[in-house]
């Protein structure tokens, strides 16, 4: 066919012709009709193929100018690493396995997105699988599927109390980390305490808690933060309700909350464990004829993308999910931390005010 490229007979062309043939292949790589090879990159950068391999695999003890020259050649030729081939010569697949659950909720969804960005910044990528985090067998099966792919580390998003023990049993020597645990859990507690401190500063003494599911580690950390701040202020929780993180859960308990607010010594404020439940609660309280914040103040946690655009705009706590994801990826891969994780910040908006007289 006229469109077909002629075969190169290297034996007939000789050394000079062979060099021309290699130049043609390299040009084809730049044009995108054929993938550039390691040899093409080495020829362009003026180094050996071993040096190119060392750059690709982040080997130490390379001169910065050599690394820069190879990286420039990779970019110019549009070279793409064959990771399947690379994994045969190294002990890494450059893949981070993520076990996630409830990604339809804002918090876990934001966590997965942040982990993906952090992995790409570390020149890795994610292999994500979903499990019922309340079911250890489901979590174990999900982890085993990722481990069978040879992932370099496992990271858990939205872990339940039963999740981490189940994963530790199957992970073996594969590094295991979890988002918002350890240092992250301490920041969750500190953030929840900020919401209570804000309400106390406004003058509230009867503060209720709308908690997340009791088997979620993040819910436990936020509960501890609320209770610790109340205790420091010499206050007992006015009431405690539980939800499943969803806006529907907040709306479903609004009638019960409204009855309590209207009762003698009822709560004047509710600290919700996340924004979605807080927003659902506000909608339900308005439907019950209560005004927020004139009759009762409501705070959330997460500062999700919609929190500022509701009526009233939600007072909430902002956490550095992107920084936390970078910390966890670095921890799991044994890499240097890329920066400090920002401390939680209270974002005061219209849903909180001084208690009614």
Short mmCIF file of C-alpha atoms in Angstrom, two decimals:
data_model
loop_
_atom_site.label_atom_id
_atom_site.label_comp_id
_atom_site.label_asym_id
_atom_site.label_seq_id
_atom_site.Cartn_x
_atom_site.Cartn_y
_atom_site.Cartn_z
CA UNK A 1 0.00 0.00 0.00
CA UNK A 2 1.16 3.52 -0.73
CA UNK A 3 0.67 4.59 2.90
CA UNK A 4 2.89 1.85 4.30
CA UNK A 5 6.44 2.69 5.41
CA UNK A 6 9.24 0.79 3.59
CA UNK A 7 11.19 -1.74 5.62
CA UNK A 8 14.79 -0.72 6.38
CA UNK A 9 17.37 -3.31 5.27
CA UNK A 10 20.16 -2.49 7.72
CA UNK A 11 22.50 -5.02 6.16
CA UNK A 12 22.35 -3.29 2.79
CA UNK A 13 22.37 0.25 4.14
CA UNK A 14 25.51 -0.22 6.25
CA UNK A 15 26.47 1.81 9.31
CA UNK A 16 25.59 5.19 7.83
CA UNK A 17 22.25 3.94 6.60
CA UNK A 18 21.52 2.33 9.98
CA UNK A 19 22.13 5.67 11.70
CA UNK A 20 19.73 7.29 9.26
CA UNK A 21 17.19 4.61 10.02
CA UNK A 22 17.49 5.27 13.76
CA UNK A 23 17.06 8.97 13.11
CA UNK A 24 13.89 8.18 11.18
CA UNK A 25 12.55 6.15 14.10
CA UNK A 26 13.35 9.00 16.50
CA UNK A 27 11.59 11.48 14.24
CA UNK A 28 8.61 9.17 14.10
CA UNK A 29 8.58 9.16 17.93
CA UNK A 30 8.53 12.96 17.98
CA UNK A 31 5.72 13.01 15.44
CA UNK A 32 3.69 10.60 17.55
CA UNK A 33 3.39 7.83 14.95
CA UNK A 34 5.74 5.57 16.91
CA UNK A 35 6.68 5.68 20.58
CA UNK A 36 10.18 6.94 21.31
CA UNK A 37 12.51 4.44 22.99
CA UNK A 38 15.08 4.69 25.75
CA UNK A 39 17.76 4.60 23.03
CA UNK A 40 16.17 7.64 21.38
CA UNK A 41 16.21 9.54 24.67
CA UNK A 42 19.82 8.51 25.35
CA UNK A 43 20.92 9.65 21.88
CA UNK A 44 19.14 12.99 22.22
CA UNK A 45 20.59 13.65 25.72
CA UNK A 46 24.07 12.36 24.83
CA UNK A 47 24.12 9.80 27.62
CA UNK A 48 23.95 6.03 27.98
CA UNK A 49 20.71 4.09 28.19
CA UNK A 50 21.70 3.15 31.75
CA UNK A 51 21.75 6.82 32.68
CA UNK A 52 18.27 7.30 31.20
CA UNK A 53 17.06 4.32 33.22
CA UNK A 54 18.52 5.82 36.39
CA UNK A 55 16.70 9.09 35.77
CA UNK A 56 13.41 7.29 35.12
CA UNK A 57 13.78 5.30 38.34
CA UNK A 58 14.75 8.33 40.47
CA UNK A 59 18.17 6.90 41.24
CA UNK A 60 20.37 9.10 43.44
CA UNK A 61 23.91 10.35 42.71
CA UNK A 62 23.12 11.83 39.32
CA UNK A 63 24.50 15.23 38.44
CA UNK A 64 21.65 17.78 38.26
CA UNK A 65 22.71 18.90 34.78
CA UNK A 66 22.64 15.29 33.53
CA UNK A 67 19.21 14.68 35.03
CA UNK A 68 17.92 17.94 33.51
CA UNK A 69 19.29 17.01 30.07
CA UNK A 70 17.62 13.60 30.15
CA UNK A 71 14.31 15.03 31.39
CA UNK A 72 14.41 17.62 28.59
CA UNK A 73 14.97 14.85 26.03
CA UNK A 74 12.09 12.83 27.49
CA UNK A 75 9.79 15.83 27.18
CA UNK A 76 10.94 16.72 23.66
CA UNK A 77 10.54 13.20 22.32
CA UNK A 78 7.29 12.57 24.17
CA UNK A 79 8.80 9.44 25.71
CA UNK A 80 6.40 7.46 27.87
CA UNK A 81 7.69 5.04 30.45
CA UNK A 82 6.67 1.41 29.99
CA UNK A 83 5.88 0.75 33.64
CA UNK A 84 5.19 -2.92 33.13
CA UNK A 85 8.69 -3.32 31.72
CA UNK A 86 10.23 -1.08 34.36
CA UNK A 87 8.70 -3.14 37.17
CA UNK A 88 10.57 -6.20 35.87
CA UNK A 89 13.91 -4.50 36.48
CA UNK A 90 13.02 -2.82 39.76
CA UNK A 91 11.13 -3.70 42.93
CA UNK A 92 8.45 -1.08 42.34
CA UNK A 93 5.38 -0.63 40.17
CA UNK A 94 5.16 3.08 41.15
CA UNK A 95 1.51 2.42 42.00
CA UNK A 96 -0.24 3.26 45.26
CA UNK A 97 -3.25 1.13 46.14
CA UNK A 98 -6.21 2.92 47.73
CA UNK A 99 -9.01 1.13 49.57
CA UNK A 100 -11.98 3.50 49.74
CA UNK A 101 -15.61 3.46 50.76
CA UNK A 102 -18.58 5.81 50.50
CA UNK A 103 -16.96 7.92 47.76
CA UNK A 104 -20.38 9.48 47.09
CA UNK A 105 -19.91 11.46 50.31
CA UNK A 106 -17.97 14.71 50.06
CA UNK A 107 -15.25 13.85 52.58
CA UNK A 108 -14.07 10.51 51.13
CA UNK A 109 -14.46 11.83 47.58
CA UNK A 110 -12.28 14.84 48.38
CA UNK A 111 -9.76 12.54 50.06
CA UNK A 112 -9.43 10.32 46.97
CA UNK A 113 -8.98 13.36 44.71
CA UNK A 114 -6.31 14.77 47.04
CA UNK A 115 -4.47 11.43 47.16
CA UNK A 116 -4.49 11.25 43.37
CA UNK A 117 -2.93 14.71 43.12
CA UNK A 118 -0.34 13.86 45.80
CA UNK A 119 0.57 10.59 44.06
CA UNK A 120 1.01 12.31 40.71
CA UNK A 121 3.22 14.94 42.34
CA UNK A 122 5.39 12.06 43.60
CA UNK A 123 5.46 10.53 40.09
CA UNK A 124 3.15 7.70 41.16
CA UNK A 125 -0.43 6.90 40.36
CA UNK A 126 -3.38 5.35 42.12
CA UNK A 127 -5.10 2.02 41.77
CA UNK A 128 -8.36 2.47 43.66
CA UNK A 129 -10.83 -0.17 44.75
CA UNK A 130 -13.99 0.22 46.81
CA UNK A 131 -15.18 -1.85 49.73
CA UNK A 132 -17.83 -1.89 52.40
CA UNK A 133 -15.58 -0.52 55.13
CA UNK A 134 -17.90 -1.84 57.85
CA UNK A 135 -17.28 -5.39 56.58
CA UNK A 136 -13.74 -6.68 57.30
CA UNK A 137 -14.12 -9.43 54.67
CA UNK A 138 -14.95 -6.86 51.98
CA UNK A 139 -11.96 -4.74 52.98
CA UNK A 140 -9.64 -7.74 53.00
CA UNK A 141 -10.78 -8.81 49.54
CA UNK A 142 -10.25 -5.30 48.17
CA UNK A 143 -6.74 -5.13 49.65
CA UNK A 144 -5.80 -8.54 48.29
CA UNK A 145 -6.84 -7.48 44.79
CA UNK A 146 -4.55 -4.45 45.03
CA UNK A 147 -1.68 -6.45 46.51
CA UNK A 148 -1.97 -8.91 43.61
CA UNK A 149 -1.15 -5.98 41.30
CA UNK A 150 2.12 -5.41 43.16
CA UNK A 151 1.26 -1.98 44.58
CA UNK A 152 4.07 -0.24 46.45
CA UNK A 153 1.84 0.82 49.36
CA UNK A 154 -1.75 0.71 50.60
CA UNK A 155 -3.68 3.78 51.77
CA UNK A 156 -7.13 3.65 53.35
CA UNK A 157 -9.72 6.39 52.89
CA UNK A 158 -12.51 6.70 55.49
CA UNK A 159 -11.38 3.82 57.71
CA UNK A 160 -13.77 2.16 60.12
CA UNK A 161 -12.75 0.64 63.43
CA UNK A 162 -12.61 -2.82 61.85
CA UNK A 163 -10.77 -1.71 58.72
CA UNK A 164 -7.17 -1.23 59.84
CA UNK A 165 -6.84 -4.50 61.80
CA UNK A 166 -8.20 -6.40 58.79
CA UNK A 167 -5.75 -4.65 56.45
CA UNK A 168 -2.76 -5.18 58.71
CA UNK A 169 -3.41 -8.92 58.58
CA UNK A 170 -3.15 -9.06 54.77
CA UNK A 171 -0.69 -6.24 54.00
CA UNK A 172 2.39 -8.12 55.18
CA UNK A 173 5.51 -6.11 54.28
CA UNK A 174 3.58 -3.65 52.09
CA UNK A 175 3.48 -0.23 53.80
CA UNK A 176 0.03 0.71 55.08
CA UNK A 177 -1.28 4.18 55.94
CA UNK A 178 -4.68 5.78 56.46
CA UNK A 179 -5.96 9.26 55.73
CA UNK A 180 -6.83 11.36 58.81
CA UNK A 181 -5.26 8.99 61.34
CA UNK A 182 -2.25 9.59 63.56
CA UNK A 183 -1.27 13.23 63.08
CA UNK A 184 -4.36 13.62 60.90
CA UNK A 185 -6.66 12.46 63.71
CA UNK A 186 -5.12 15.04 66.03
CA UNK A 187 -6.00 17.74 63.50
CA UNK A 188 -9.54 16.38 63.26
CA UNK A 189 -9.90 16.70 67.03
CA UNK A 190 -8.42 20.20 67.01
CA UNK A 191 -10.77 21.29 64.21
CA UNK A 192 -13.87 20.02 66.00
CA UNK A 193 -12.75 21.85 69.14
CA UNK A 194 -12.51 25.10 67.13
CA UNK A 195 -16.23 24.93 66.33
CA UNK A 196 -17.12 24.54 70.01
CA UNK A 197 -14.73 27.30 71.06
CA UNK A 198 -16.40 29.58 68.52
CA UNK A 199 -19.86 28.85 69.92
CA UNK A 200 -18.68 29.31 73.51
CA UNK A 201 -17.14 32.67 72.56
CA UNK A 202 -20.51 33.72 71.13
CA UNK A 203 -22.07 32.97 74.52
CA UNK A 204 -23.57 29.49 74.03
CA UNK A 205 -23.67 27.21 77.06
CA UNK A 206 -26.18 24.62 75.81
CA UNK A 207 -24.42 23.01 72.85
CA UNK A 208 -25.60 19.75 71.28
CA UNK A 209 -23.59 17.41 69.09
CA UNK A 210 -24.67 15.82 65.78
CA UNK A 211 -22.11 13.03 65.46
CA UNK A 212 -21.12 10.85 62.54
CA UNK A 213 -21.33 7.03 62.50
CA UNK A 214 -19.79 5.59 65.66
CA UNK A 215 -17.67 3.04 63.74
CA UNK A 216 -15.82 5.65 61.67
CA UNK A 217 -12.42 6.71 63.01
CA UNK A 218 -12.92 10.26 61.73
CA UNK A 219 -16.24 10.49 63.57
CA UNK A 220 -14.55 9.30 66.75
CA UNK A 221 -11.80 11.92 66.44
CA UNK A 222 -14.31 14.73 65.84
CA UNK A 223 -16.46 13.57 68.77
CA UNK A 224 -13.41 13.64 71.01
CA UNK A 225 -12.61 17.17 69.85
CA UNK A 226 -16.14 18.42 70.61
CA UNK A 227 -16.33 16.70 73.99
CA UNK A 228 -12.85 17.87 74.98
CA UNK A 229 -13.69 21.50 74.17
CA UNK A 230 -17.00 21.28 76.04
CA UNK A 231 -15.27 19.78 79.05
CA UNK A 232 -12.63 22.52 78.99
CA UNK A 233 -15.45 25.09 79.06
CA UNK A 234 -17.17 23.29 81.93
CA UNK A 235 -20.15 22.32 79.75
CA UNK A 236 -21.93 19.01 79.29
CA UNK A 237 -23.40 18.19 75.85
CA UNK A 238 -27.00 19.42 75.77
CA UNK A 239 -27.92 16.46 73.54
CA UNK A 240 -26.27 13.97 71.19
CA UNK A 241 -27.66 12.72 67.88
CA UNK A 242 -26.02 10.45 65.32
CA UNK A 243 -26.20 10.46 61.52
CA UNK A 244 -24.55 8.72 58.57
CA UNK A 245 -22.74 11.83 57.21
CA UNK A 246 -25.45 12.54 54.62
CA UNK A 247 -27.64 15.64 54.29
CA UNK A 248 -30.64 13.31 54.44
CA UNK A 249 -29.55 12.16 57.91
CA UNK A 250 -29.41 15.76 59.13
CA UNK A 251 -32.84 16.52 57.72
CA UNK A 252 -34.34 13.32 59.17
CA UNK A 253 -33.56 14.29 62.77
CA UNK A 254 -34.58 17.95 62.38
CA UNK A 255 -37.99 17.43 63.97
CA UNK A 256 -36.42 15.81 67.04
CA UNK A 257 -33.88 18.63 67.25
CA UNK A 258 -36.65 21.24 66.88
CA UNK A 259 -38.59 19.72 69.77
CA UNK A 260 -35.46 19.84 71.93
CA UNK A 261 -34.70 23.45 70.95
CA UNK A 262 -38.22 24.54 71.89
CA UNK A 263 -38.09 22.72 75.22
CA UNK A 264 -36.95 24.08 78.55
CA UNK A 265 -33.15 24.33 78.66
CA UNK A 266 -32.96 23.06 75.08
CA UNK A 267 -29.80 23.50 73.00
CA UNK A 268 -29.06 26.90 71.53
CA UNK A 269 -26.45 25.48 69.15
CA UNK A 270 -25.66 22.21 67.35
CA UNK A 271 -22.12 21.28 66.31
CA UNK A 272 -22.45 18.86 63.38
CA UNK A 273 -19.63 16.46 62.51
CA UNK A 274 -19.66 17.38 58.81
CA UNK A 275 -21.12 19.95 56.44
CA UNK A 276 -23.56 17.65 54.68
CA UNK A 277 -25.39 16.73 57.89
CA UNK A 278 -25.31 20.38 59.01
CA UNK A 279 -26.86 21.60 55.76
CA UNK A 280 -29.56 18.91 55.90
CA UNK A 281 -30.27 19.83 59.52
CA UNK A 282 -30.65 23.52 58.66
CA UNK A 283 -33.09 22.72 55.87
CA UNK A 284 -35.11 20.51 58.20
CA UNK A 285 -35.14 23.09 61.02
CA UNK A 286 -36.39 25.78 58.65
CA UNK A 287 -39.13 23.42 57.52
CA UNK A 288 -40.05 23.01 61.21
CA UNK A 289 -40.45 26.77 61.55
CA UNK A 290 -37.17 27.54 63.30
CA UNK A 291 -34.73 30.23 62.22
CA UNK A 292 -30.99 29.64 61.93
CA UNK A 293 -29.16 31.27 63.68
CA UNK A 294 -31.81 33.38 65.45
CA UNK A 295 -33.34 30.37 67.25
CA UNK A 296 -30.42 27.93 67.08
CA UNK A 297 -26.91 28.12 65.67
CA UNK A 298 -25.46 25.31 63.53
CA UNK A 299 -21.83 24.60 62.66
CA UNK A 300 -20.32 22.04 60.30
CA UNK A 301 -16.94 20.51 59.49
CA UNK A 302 -15.02 20.21 56.16
CA UNK A 303 -15.82 23.52 54.43
CA UNK A 304 -17.07 21.69 51.36
CA UNK A 305 -17.54 23.48 48.07
CA UNK A 306 -21.20 24.33 48.72
CA UNK A 307 -21.01 25.51 52.32
CA UNK A 308 -20.66 29.21 51.53
CA UNK A 309 -23.63 29.27 49.12
CA UNK A 310 -26.51 28.09 51.30
CA UNK A 311 -28.93 30.29 53.21
CA UNK A 312 -27.64 30.87 55.75
CA UNK A 313 -24.02 30.33 54.72
CA UNK A 314 -22.54 27.65 56.93
CA UNK A 315 -20.05 28.28 59.70
CA UNK A 316 -17.61 25.39 59.45
CA UNK A 317 -14.06 24.14 59.93
CA UNK A 318 -11.62 23.96 57.03
CA UNK A 319 -9.00 21.22 57.06
CA UNK A 320 -6.01 20.83 54.75
CA UNK A 321 -7.03 17.65 52.95
CA UNK A 322 -4.48 18.22 50.18
CA UNK A 323 -1.65 18.60 52.68
CA UNK A 324 -2.82 15.58 54.64
CA UNK A 325 -2.88 13.50 51.44
CA UNK A 326 0.68 14.58 50.61
CA UNK A 327 1.80 13.61 54.12
CA UNK A 328 0.18 10.18 53.93
CA UNK A 329 1.55 9.41 50.44
CA UNK A 330 5.05 10.42 51.54
CA UNK A 331 4.72 8.32 54.71
CA UNK A 332 3.51 5.27 52.81
CA UNK A 333 6.27 5.49 50.20
CA UNK A 334 9.06 6.44 52.58
CA UNK A 335 9.59 9.77 50.81
CA UNK A 336 10.51 13.13 52.35
CA UNK A 337 7.51 15.24 53.33
CA UNK A 338 6.70 17.85 50.67
CA UNK A 339 5.60 20.46 53.20
CA UNK A 340 3.77 21.02 56.44
CA UNK A 341 0.06 20.25 56.75
CA UNK A 342 -1.88 23.42 57.57
CA UNK A 343 -3.72 23.48 60.87
CA UNK A 344 -7.55 23.53 60.79
CA UNK A 345 -9.22 26.94 60.55
CA UNK A 346 -12.68 28.04 61.65
CA UNK A 347 -14.66 29.75 58.86
CA UNK A 348 -17.30 31.90 60.57
CA UNK A 349 -20.38 32.54 58.44
CA UNK A 350 -24.04 33.34 58.93
CA UNK A 351 -25.28 30.08 60.50
CA UNK A 352 -23.84 30.95 63.93
CA UNK A 353 -24.63 33.91 66.19
CA UNK A 354 -25.11 34.74 69.85
CA UNK A 355 -27.78 32.62 71.58
CA UNK A 356 -31.34 33.95 71.79
CA UNK A 357 -32.23 35.91 74.94
#
